[in-house]
Short mmCIF file of C-alpha atoms and ligand atoms in Angstrom, two decimals:
data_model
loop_
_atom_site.label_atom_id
_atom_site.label_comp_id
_atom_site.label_asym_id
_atom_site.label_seq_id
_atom_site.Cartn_x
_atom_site.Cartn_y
_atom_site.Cartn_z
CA UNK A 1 81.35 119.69 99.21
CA UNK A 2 84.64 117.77 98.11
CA UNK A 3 85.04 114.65 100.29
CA UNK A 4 88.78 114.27 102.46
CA UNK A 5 90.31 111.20 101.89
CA UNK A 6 92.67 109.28 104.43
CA UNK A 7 94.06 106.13 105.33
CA UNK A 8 91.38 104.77 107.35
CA UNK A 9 91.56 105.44 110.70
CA UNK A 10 93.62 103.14 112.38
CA UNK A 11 96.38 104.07 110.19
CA UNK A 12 98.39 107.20 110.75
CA UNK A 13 97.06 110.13 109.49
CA UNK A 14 99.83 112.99 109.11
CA UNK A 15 99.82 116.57 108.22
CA UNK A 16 99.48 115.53 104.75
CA UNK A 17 96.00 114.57 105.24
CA UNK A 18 93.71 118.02 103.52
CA UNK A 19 90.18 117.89 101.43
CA UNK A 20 90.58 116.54 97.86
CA UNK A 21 93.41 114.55 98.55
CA UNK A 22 94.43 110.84 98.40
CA UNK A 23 96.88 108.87 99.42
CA UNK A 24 99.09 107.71 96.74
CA UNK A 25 101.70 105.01 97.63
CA UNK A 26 102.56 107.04 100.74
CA UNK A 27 101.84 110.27 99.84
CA UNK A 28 98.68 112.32 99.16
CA UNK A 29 98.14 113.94 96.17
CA UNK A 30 95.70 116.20 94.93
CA UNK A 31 93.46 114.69 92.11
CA UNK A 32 94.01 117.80 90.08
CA UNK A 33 97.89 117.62 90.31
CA UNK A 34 97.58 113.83 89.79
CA UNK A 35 98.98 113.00 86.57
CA UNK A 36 99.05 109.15 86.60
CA UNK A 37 99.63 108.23 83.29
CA UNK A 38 102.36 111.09 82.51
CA UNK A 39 106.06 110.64 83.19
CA UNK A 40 106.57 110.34 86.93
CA UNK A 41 108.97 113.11 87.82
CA UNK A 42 111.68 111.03 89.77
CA UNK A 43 113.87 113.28 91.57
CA UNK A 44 115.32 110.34 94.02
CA UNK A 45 118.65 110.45 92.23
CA UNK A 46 118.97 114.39 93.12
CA UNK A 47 120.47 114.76 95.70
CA UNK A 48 120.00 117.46 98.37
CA UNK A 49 123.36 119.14 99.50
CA UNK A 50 122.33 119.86 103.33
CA UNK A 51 125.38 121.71 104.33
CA UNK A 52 128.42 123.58 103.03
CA UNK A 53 131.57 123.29 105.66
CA UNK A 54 134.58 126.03 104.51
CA UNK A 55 137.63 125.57 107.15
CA UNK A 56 139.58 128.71 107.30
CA UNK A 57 141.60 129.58 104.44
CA UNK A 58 145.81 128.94 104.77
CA UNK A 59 147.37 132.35 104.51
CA UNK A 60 150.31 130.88 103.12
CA UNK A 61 148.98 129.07 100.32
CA UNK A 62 145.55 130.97 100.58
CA UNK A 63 143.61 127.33 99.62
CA UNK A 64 140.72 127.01 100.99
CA UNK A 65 139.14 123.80 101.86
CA UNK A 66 135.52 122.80 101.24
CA UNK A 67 133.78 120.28 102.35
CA UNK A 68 130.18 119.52 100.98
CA UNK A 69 128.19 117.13 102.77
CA UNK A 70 125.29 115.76 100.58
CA UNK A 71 121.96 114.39 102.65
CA UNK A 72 122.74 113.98 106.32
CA UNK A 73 120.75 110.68 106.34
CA UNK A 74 122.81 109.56 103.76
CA UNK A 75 126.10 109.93 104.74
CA UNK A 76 124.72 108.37 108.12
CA UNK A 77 123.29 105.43 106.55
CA UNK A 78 126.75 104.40 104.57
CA UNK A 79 128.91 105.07 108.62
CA UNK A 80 126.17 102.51 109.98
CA UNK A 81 126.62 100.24 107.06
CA UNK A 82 130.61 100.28 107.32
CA UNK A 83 130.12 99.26 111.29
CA UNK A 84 127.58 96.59 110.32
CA UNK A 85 130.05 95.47 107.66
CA UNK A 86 132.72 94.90 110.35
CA UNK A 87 130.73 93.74 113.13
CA UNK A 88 128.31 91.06 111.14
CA UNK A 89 124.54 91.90 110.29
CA UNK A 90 122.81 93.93 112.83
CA UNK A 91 119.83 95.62 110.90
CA UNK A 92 117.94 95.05 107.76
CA UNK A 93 114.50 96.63 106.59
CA UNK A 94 112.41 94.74 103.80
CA UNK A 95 109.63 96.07 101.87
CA UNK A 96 106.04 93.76 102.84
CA UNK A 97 103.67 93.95 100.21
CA UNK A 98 100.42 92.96 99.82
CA UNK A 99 97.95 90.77 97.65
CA UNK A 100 95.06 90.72 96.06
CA UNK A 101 92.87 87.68 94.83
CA UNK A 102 92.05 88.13 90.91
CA UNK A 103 89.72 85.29 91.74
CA UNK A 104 88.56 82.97 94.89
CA UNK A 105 86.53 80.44 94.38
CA UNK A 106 85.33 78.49 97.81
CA UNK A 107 85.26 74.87 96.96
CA UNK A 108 83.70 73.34 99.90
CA UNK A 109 83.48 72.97 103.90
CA UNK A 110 86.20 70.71 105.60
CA UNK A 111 85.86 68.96 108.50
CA UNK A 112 88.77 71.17 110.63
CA UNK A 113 85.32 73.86 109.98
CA UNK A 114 87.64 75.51 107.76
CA UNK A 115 86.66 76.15 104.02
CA UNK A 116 88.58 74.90 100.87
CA UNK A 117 89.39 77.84 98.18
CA UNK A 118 90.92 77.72 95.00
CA UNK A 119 92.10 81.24 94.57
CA UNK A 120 94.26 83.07 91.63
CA UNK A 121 97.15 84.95 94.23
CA UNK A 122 99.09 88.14 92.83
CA UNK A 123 101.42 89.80 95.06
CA UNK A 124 100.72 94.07 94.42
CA UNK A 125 103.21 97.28 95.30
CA UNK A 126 101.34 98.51 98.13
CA UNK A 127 103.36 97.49 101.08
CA UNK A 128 104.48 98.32 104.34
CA UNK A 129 108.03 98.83 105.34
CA UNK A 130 109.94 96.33 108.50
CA UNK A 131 112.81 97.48 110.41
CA UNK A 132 114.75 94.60 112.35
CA UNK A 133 117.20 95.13 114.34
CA UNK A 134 119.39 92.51 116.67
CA UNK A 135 118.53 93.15 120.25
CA UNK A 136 120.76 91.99 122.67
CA UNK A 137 118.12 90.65 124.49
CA UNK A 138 118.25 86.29 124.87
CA UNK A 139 114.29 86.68 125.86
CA UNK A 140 112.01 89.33 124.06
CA UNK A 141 111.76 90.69 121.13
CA UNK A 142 110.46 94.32 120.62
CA UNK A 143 107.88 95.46 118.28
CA UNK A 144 107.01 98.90 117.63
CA UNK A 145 104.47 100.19 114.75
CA UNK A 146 103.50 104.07 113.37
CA UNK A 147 99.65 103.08 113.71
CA UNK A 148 97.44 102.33 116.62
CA UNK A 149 95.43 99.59 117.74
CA UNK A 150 97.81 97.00 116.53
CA UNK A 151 98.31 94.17 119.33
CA UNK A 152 102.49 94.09 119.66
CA UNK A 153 102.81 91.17 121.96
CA UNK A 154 102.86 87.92 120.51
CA UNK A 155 99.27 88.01 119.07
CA UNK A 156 100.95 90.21 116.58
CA UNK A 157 102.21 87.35 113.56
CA UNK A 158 105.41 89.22 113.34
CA UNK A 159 106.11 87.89 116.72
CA UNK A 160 104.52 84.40 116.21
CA UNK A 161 106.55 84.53 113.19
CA UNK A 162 109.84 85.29 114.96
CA UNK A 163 108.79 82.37 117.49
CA UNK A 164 108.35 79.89 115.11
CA UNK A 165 111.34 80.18 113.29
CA UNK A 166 113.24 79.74 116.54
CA UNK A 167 111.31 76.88 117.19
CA UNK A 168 112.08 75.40 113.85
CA UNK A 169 115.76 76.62 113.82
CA UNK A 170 117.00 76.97 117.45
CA UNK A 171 118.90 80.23 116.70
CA UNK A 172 118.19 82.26 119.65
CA UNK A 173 118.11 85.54 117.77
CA UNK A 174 115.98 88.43 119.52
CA UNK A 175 114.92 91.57 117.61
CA UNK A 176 113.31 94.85 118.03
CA UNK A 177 111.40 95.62 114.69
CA UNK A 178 109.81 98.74 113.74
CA UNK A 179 107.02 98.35 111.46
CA UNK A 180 105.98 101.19 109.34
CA UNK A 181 102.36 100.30 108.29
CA UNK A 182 100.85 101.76 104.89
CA UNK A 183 98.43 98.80 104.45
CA UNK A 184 95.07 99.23 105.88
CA UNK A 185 94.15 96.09 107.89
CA UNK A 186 90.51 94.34 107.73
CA UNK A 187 90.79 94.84 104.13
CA UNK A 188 91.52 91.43 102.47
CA UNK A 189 94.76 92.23 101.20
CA UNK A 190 96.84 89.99 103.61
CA UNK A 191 98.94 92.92 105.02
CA UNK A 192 99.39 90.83 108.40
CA UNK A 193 100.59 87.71 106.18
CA UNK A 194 103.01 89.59 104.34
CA UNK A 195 104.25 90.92 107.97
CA UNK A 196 104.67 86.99 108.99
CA UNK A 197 106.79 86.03 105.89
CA UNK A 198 109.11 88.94 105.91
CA UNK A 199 109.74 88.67 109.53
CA UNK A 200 110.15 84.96 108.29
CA UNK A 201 112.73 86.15 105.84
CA UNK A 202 114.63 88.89 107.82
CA UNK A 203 115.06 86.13 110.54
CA UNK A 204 116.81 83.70 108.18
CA UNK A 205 118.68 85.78 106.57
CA UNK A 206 119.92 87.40 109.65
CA UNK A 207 120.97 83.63 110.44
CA UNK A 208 122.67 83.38 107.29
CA UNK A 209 120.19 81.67 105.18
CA UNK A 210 120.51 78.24 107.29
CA UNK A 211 116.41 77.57 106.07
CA UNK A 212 115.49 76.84 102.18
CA UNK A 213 112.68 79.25 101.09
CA UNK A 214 110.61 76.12 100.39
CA UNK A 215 111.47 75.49 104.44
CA UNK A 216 110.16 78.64 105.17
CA UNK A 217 107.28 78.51 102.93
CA UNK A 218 105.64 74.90 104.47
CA UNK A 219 106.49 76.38 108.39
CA UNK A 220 104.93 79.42 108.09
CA UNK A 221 101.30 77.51 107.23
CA UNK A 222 101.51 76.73 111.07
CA UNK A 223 100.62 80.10 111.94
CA UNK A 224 98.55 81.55 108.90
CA UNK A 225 96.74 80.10 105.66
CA UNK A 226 97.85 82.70 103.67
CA UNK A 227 101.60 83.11 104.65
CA UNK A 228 102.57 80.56 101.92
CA UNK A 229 101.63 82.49 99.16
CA UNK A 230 104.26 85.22 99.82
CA UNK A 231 107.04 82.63 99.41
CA UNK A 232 105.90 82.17 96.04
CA UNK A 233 107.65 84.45 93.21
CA UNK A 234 104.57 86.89 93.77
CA UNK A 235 101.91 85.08 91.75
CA UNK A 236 100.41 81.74 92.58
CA UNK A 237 97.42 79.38 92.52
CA UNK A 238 96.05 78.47 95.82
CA UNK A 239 94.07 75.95 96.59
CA UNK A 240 93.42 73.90 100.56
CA UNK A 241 93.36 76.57 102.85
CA UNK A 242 95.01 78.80 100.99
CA UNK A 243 98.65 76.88 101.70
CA UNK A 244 98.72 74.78 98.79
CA UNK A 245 100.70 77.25 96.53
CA UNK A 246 101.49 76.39 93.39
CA UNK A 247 103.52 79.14 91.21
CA UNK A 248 102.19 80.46 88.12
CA UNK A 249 104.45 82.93 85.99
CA UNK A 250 102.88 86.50 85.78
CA UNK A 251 102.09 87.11 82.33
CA UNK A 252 103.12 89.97 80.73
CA UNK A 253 99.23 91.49 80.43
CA UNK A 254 99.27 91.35 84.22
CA UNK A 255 101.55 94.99 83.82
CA UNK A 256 98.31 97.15 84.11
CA UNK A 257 97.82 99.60 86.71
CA UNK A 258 95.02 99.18 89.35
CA UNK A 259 93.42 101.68 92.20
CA UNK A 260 92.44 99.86 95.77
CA UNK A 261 89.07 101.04 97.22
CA UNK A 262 88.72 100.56 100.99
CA UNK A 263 86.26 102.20 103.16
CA UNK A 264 86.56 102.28 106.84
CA UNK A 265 85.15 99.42 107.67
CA UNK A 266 87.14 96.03 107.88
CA UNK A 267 85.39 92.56 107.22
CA UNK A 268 86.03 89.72 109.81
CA UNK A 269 87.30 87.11 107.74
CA UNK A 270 85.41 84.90 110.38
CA UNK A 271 81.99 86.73 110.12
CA UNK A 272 82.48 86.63 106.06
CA UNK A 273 82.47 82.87 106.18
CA UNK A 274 80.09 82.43 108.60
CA UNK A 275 77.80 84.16 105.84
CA UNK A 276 78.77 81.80 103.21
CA UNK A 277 76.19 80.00 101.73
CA UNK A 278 77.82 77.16 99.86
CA UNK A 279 74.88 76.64 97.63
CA UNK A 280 75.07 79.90 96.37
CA UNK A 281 78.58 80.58 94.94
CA UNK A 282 79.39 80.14 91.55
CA UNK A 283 79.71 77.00 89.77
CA UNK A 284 82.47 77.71 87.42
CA UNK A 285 85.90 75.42 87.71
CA UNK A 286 88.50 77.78 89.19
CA UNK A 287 90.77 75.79 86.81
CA UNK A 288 88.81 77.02 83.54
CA UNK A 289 89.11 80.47 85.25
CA UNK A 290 93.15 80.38 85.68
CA UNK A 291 93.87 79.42 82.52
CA UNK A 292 91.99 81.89 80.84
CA UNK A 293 92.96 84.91 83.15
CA UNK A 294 96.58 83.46 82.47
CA UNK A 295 95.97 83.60 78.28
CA UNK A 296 93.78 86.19 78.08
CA UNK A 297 94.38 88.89 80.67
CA UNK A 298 91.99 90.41 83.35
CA UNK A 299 88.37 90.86 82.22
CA UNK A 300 85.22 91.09 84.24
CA UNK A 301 83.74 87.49 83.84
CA UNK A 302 87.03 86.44 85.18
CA UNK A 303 87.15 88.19 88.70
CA UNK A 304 84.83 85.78 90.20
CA UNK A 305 85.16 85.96 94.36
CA UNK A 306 82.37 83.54 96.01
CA UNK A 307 83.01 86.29 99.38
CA UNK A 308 82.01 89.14 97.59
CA UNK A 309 77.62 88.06 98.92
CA UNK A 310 78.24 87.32 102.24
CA UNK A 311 80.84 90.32 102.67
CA UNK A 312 77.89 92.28 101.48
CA UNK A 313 75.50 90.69 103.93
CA UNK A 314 78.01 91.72 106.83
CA UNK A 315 78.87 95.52 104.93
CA UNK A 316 75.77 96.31 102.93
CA UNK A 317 77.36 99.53 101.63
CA UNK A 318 80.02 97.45 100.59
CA UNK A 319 78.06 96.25 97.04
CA UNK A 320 76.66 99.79 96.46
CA UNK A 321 80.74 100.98 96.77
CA UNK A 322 81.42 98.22 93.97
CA UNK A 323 78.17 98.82 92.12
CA UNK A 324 78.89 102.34 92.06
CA UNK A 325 82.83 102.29 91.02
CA UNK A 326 81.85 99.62 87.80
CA UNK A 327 79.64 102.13 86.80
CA UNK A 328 81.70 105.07 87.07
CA UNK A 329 84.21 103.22 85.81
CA UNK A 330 82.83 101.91 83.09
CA UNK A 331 85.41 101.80 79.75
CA UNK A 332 87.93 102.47 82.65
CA UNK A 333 88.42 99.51 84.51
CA UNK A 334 88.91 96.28 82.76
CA UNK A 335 87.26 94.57 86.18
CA UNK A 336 85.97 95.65 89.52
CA UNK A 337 86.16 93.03 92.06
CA UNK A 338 86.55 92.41 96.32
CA UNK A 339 90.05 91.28 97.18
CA UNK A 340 89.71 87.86 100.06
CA UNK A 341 87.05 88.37 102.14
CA UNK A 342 87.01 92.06 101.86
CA UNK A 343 86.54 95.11 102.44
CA UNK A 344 88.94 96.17 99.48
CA UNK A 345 87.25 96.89 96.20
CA UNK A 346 89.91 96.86 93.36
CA UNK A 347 89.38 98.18 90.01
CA UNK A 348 92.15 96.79 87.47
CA UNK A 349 93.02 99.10 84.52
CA UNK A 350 93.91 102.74 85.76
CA UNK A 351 95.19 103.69 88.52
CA UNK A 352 92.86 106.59 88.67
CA UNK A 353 89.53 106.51 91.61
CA UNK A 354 86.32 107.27 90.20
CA UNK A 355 85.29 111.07 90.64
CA UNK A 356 82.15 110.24 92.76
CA UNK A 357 84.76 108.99 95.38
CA UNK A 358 86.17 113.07 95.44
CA UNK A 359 82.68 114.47 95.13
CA UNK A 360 80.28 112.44 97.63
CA UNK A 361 80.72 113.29 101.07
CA UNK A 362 79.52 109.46 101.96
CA UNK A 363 83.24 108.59 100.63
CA UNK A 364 84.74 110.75 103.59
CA UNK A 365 87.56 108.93 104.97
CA UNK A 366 88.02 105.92 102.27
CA UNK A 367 91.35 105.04 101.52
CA UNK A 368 92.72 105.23 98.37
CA UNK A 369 95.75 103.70 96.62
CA UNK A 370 96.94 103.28 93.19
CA UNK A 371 98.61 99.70 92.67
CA UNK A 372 100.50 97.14 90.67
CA UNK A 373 101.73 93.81 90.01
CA UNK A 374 104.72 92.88 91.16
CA UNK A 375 107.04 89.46 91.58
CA UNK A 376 110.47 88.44 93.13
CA UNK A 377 113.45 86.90 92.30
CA UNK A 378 114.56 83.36 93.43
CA UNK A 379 116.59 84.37 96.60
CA UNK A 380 115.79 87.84 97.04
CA UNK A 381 112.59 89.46 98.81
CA UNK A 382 110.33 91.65 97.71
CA UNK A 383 111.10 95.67 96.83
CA UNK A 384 108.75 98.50 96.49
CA UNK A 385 109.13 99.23 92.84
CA UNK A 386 110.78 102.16 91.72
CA UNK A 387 107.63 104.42 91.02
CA UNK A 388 106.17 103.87 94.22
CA UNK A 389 109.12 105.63 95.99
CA UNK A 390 107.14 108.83 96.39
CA UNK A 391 107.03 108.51 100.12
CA UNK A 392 109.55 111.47 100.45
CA UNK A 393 108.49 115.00 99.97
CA UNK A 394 109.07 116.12 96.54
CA UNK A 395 112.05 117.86 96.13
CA UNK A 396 112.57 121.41 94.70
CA UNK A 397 115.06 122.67 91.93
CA UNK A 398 118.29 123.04 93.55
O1 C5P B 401 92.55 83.06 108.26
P1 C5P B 401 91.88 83.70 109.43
O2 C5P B 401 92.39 83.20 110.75
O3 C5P B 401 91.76 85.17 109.36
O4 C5P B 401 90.36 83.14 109.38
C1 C5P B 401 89.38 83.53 110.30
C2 C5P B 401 88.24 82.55 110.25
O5 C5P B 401 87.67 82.48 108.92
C3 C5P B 401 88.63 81.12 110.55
O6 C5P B 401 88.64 80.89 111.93
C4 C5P B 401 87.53 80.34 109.85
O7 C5P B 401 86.35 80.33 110.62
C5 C5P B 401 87.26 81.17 108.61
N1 C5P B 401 88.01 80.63 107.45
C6 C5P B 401 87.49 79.55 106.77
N2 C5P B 401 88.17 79.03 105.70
C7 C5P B 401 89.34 79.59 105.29
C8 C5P B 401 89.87 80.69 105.98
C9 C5P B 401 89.17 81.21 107.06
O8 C5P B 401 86.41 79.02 107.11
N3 C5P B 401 89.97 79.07 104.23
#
């Protein structure tokens, strides 16, 4: 019996959700109608005509007039736009993307009990989408998400985020933010990070820019060891706790496709390290591993993560998952590797799943996601990439 797949369970799981399908930047898609390497129909610039008006014709002249209003949302979107334009910024929603680590290397113990990494950082097109809105509020902000389980108070890092760069700033700027989550959490791909350094973002620039991003980049390691990274241009060498980011250009052989593997159970972070045993990671100099990743491209041998055992220990079904997919993969993938401290498996090199994950009903419920690299521009955020805009329900002929 064919295996459903979903977005785990604490994500939202729509009417989209059947046997034999995956989810596919947003959107499930059956594996036999998934054509990954073909032309990507893009229909966005089509646009839908939701609604002829005819006024009554002029007996006189006998004109008629005809008004044809393209997509509702649309024409919406521009009349909020032209009142935002008059009465100063009063929403903005940024994509949040994700990471993955092509390598992590743990370097050592510290004496704050946390652990040193050294960690090759690449920002990916899986992302979740952030709403902010100016409240009028001079107290609270107001966070609302599409998934469950997610603490909205000010556990949440969107909200610590918020508070901090108040703190930092003194502009009293409330918000209510709507976050539209597509990243699973517990899965080593820094979804909650991202989260931080957008909200990071949106608040600035709804303050006019008044912080550098280097500014925003050293605040934000008060609340997270990973925030940093996403104030690089999308790919960057980490090293401390993570916080120490130092940018690396994305080479050009980083444009390969990749498919994220996540089954339903998350990895504590904190259980992963308490696993570690520091005697038994890998010996090899993260530095001899970033410059060859950076001349040569992704390969195997290169995808070291020192979390990968200990995840293992705390998810034993974890290394069969990545066992399995190298094999099935094999001549598909150029690498199969964890991303952080799991429980993402990530095979770089198609974005296509292995079959076994379609076939075996143990792979019930995994989430599924093709993937690629992406960067920024100085000044600008992050935005989903054109080809992952297939969150909308395909359009027909019209
Ligand atoms: O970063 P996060 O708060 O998710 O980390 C959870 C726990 O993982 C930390 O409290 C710490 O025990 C451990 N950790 C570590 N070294 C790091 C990051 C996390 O020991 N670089």
């Amino acid at each position: 019996m064919a295996a459903s797949h979903s977005l785990c369970s604490h994500l939202s799981c729509n009417s989209y959700i059947s046997n034999n399908t995956y989810f596919n930047h947003g959107r499930f898609v059956s594996p036999s109608s998934f054509k990954p390497h073909g032309p990507s129909k893009n229909k966005s610039h089509s646009r839908r005509i939701s609604s002829i008006r005819a006024t009554a014709s002029n007996s006189k002249t006998s004109n008629q007039q005809v008004e044809i209003v393209y997509d509702l949302e649309e024409k919406f979107n521009k009349l909020a736009d032209e009142v935002d334009r008059n009465a100063g910024m009063s929403r903005l929603t940024l994509f949040s993307p994700c990471k993955i680590n092509v390598f992590l290397r743990i370097t050592g113990k510290r004496a704050d009990g946390y652990h040193d990494l050294a960690s090759l950082f690449h920002v990916i097109s899986l992302g979740d989408e952030i709403k902010f809105s100016l409240s009028p509020s001079k107290s609270k902000d107001r966070l609302s998400t599409n998934v469950p389980g997610i603490p909205l108070d000010e556990r949440n890092l969107i909200i610590k985020a918020l508070n901090l760069f108040r703190k930092k700033t003194g502009i009293e700027n409330y918000f209510w933010i709507h976050l539209d989550k597509k990243v699973p959490t517990g899965a080593g791909l820094g979804g909650g990070s991202s989260n931080a350094a957008t909200a990071l973002w949106a608040a600035n620039q709804f303050s006019g820019f008044v912080a550098t991003e280097k500014e925003l980049q050293e605040w934000s390691s008060e609340i997270g060891s990973d925030i940093p990274f996403f104030f690089s241009r999308g790919a960057a060498y980490c090293t401390g706790r993570g916080e120490v980011v130092e940018d690396v250009a994305s080479p050009g052989h980083f444009e390969v496709p990749m498919v994220l593997v996540k089954p339903p159970e998350a990895c504590s972070t904190a259980e992963v390290y308490k696993r570690l045993r520091l005697d038994q990671t890998s010996h090899i100099d993260p530095s001899v591993l970033l410059d060859k990743v950076l001349r040569d491209g992704i390969s195997q041998d290169v995808c070291v993560n020192d979390l990968e055992t200990p995840a293992f220990d705390v998810l034993p079904s974890l290394k069969r998952l990545k066992q399995r997919i190298a094999a099935a993969g094999r001549g598909q993938y150029d690498a199969v590797f964890m991303s952080g401290s799991g429980s993402t498996i990530v095979g770089v090199g198609s974005p296509d799943p292995p079959q076994f994950l379609f076939d075996d009903e143990e792979y019930n419920g995994v989430f599924l996601s093709e993937a690629n690299f992406i960067t920024r521009s100085e000044n600008q955020w992050y935005t989903r990439p054109v080809s992952a805009y297939s969150d909308a329900p395909a359009e027909s002929d019209e």
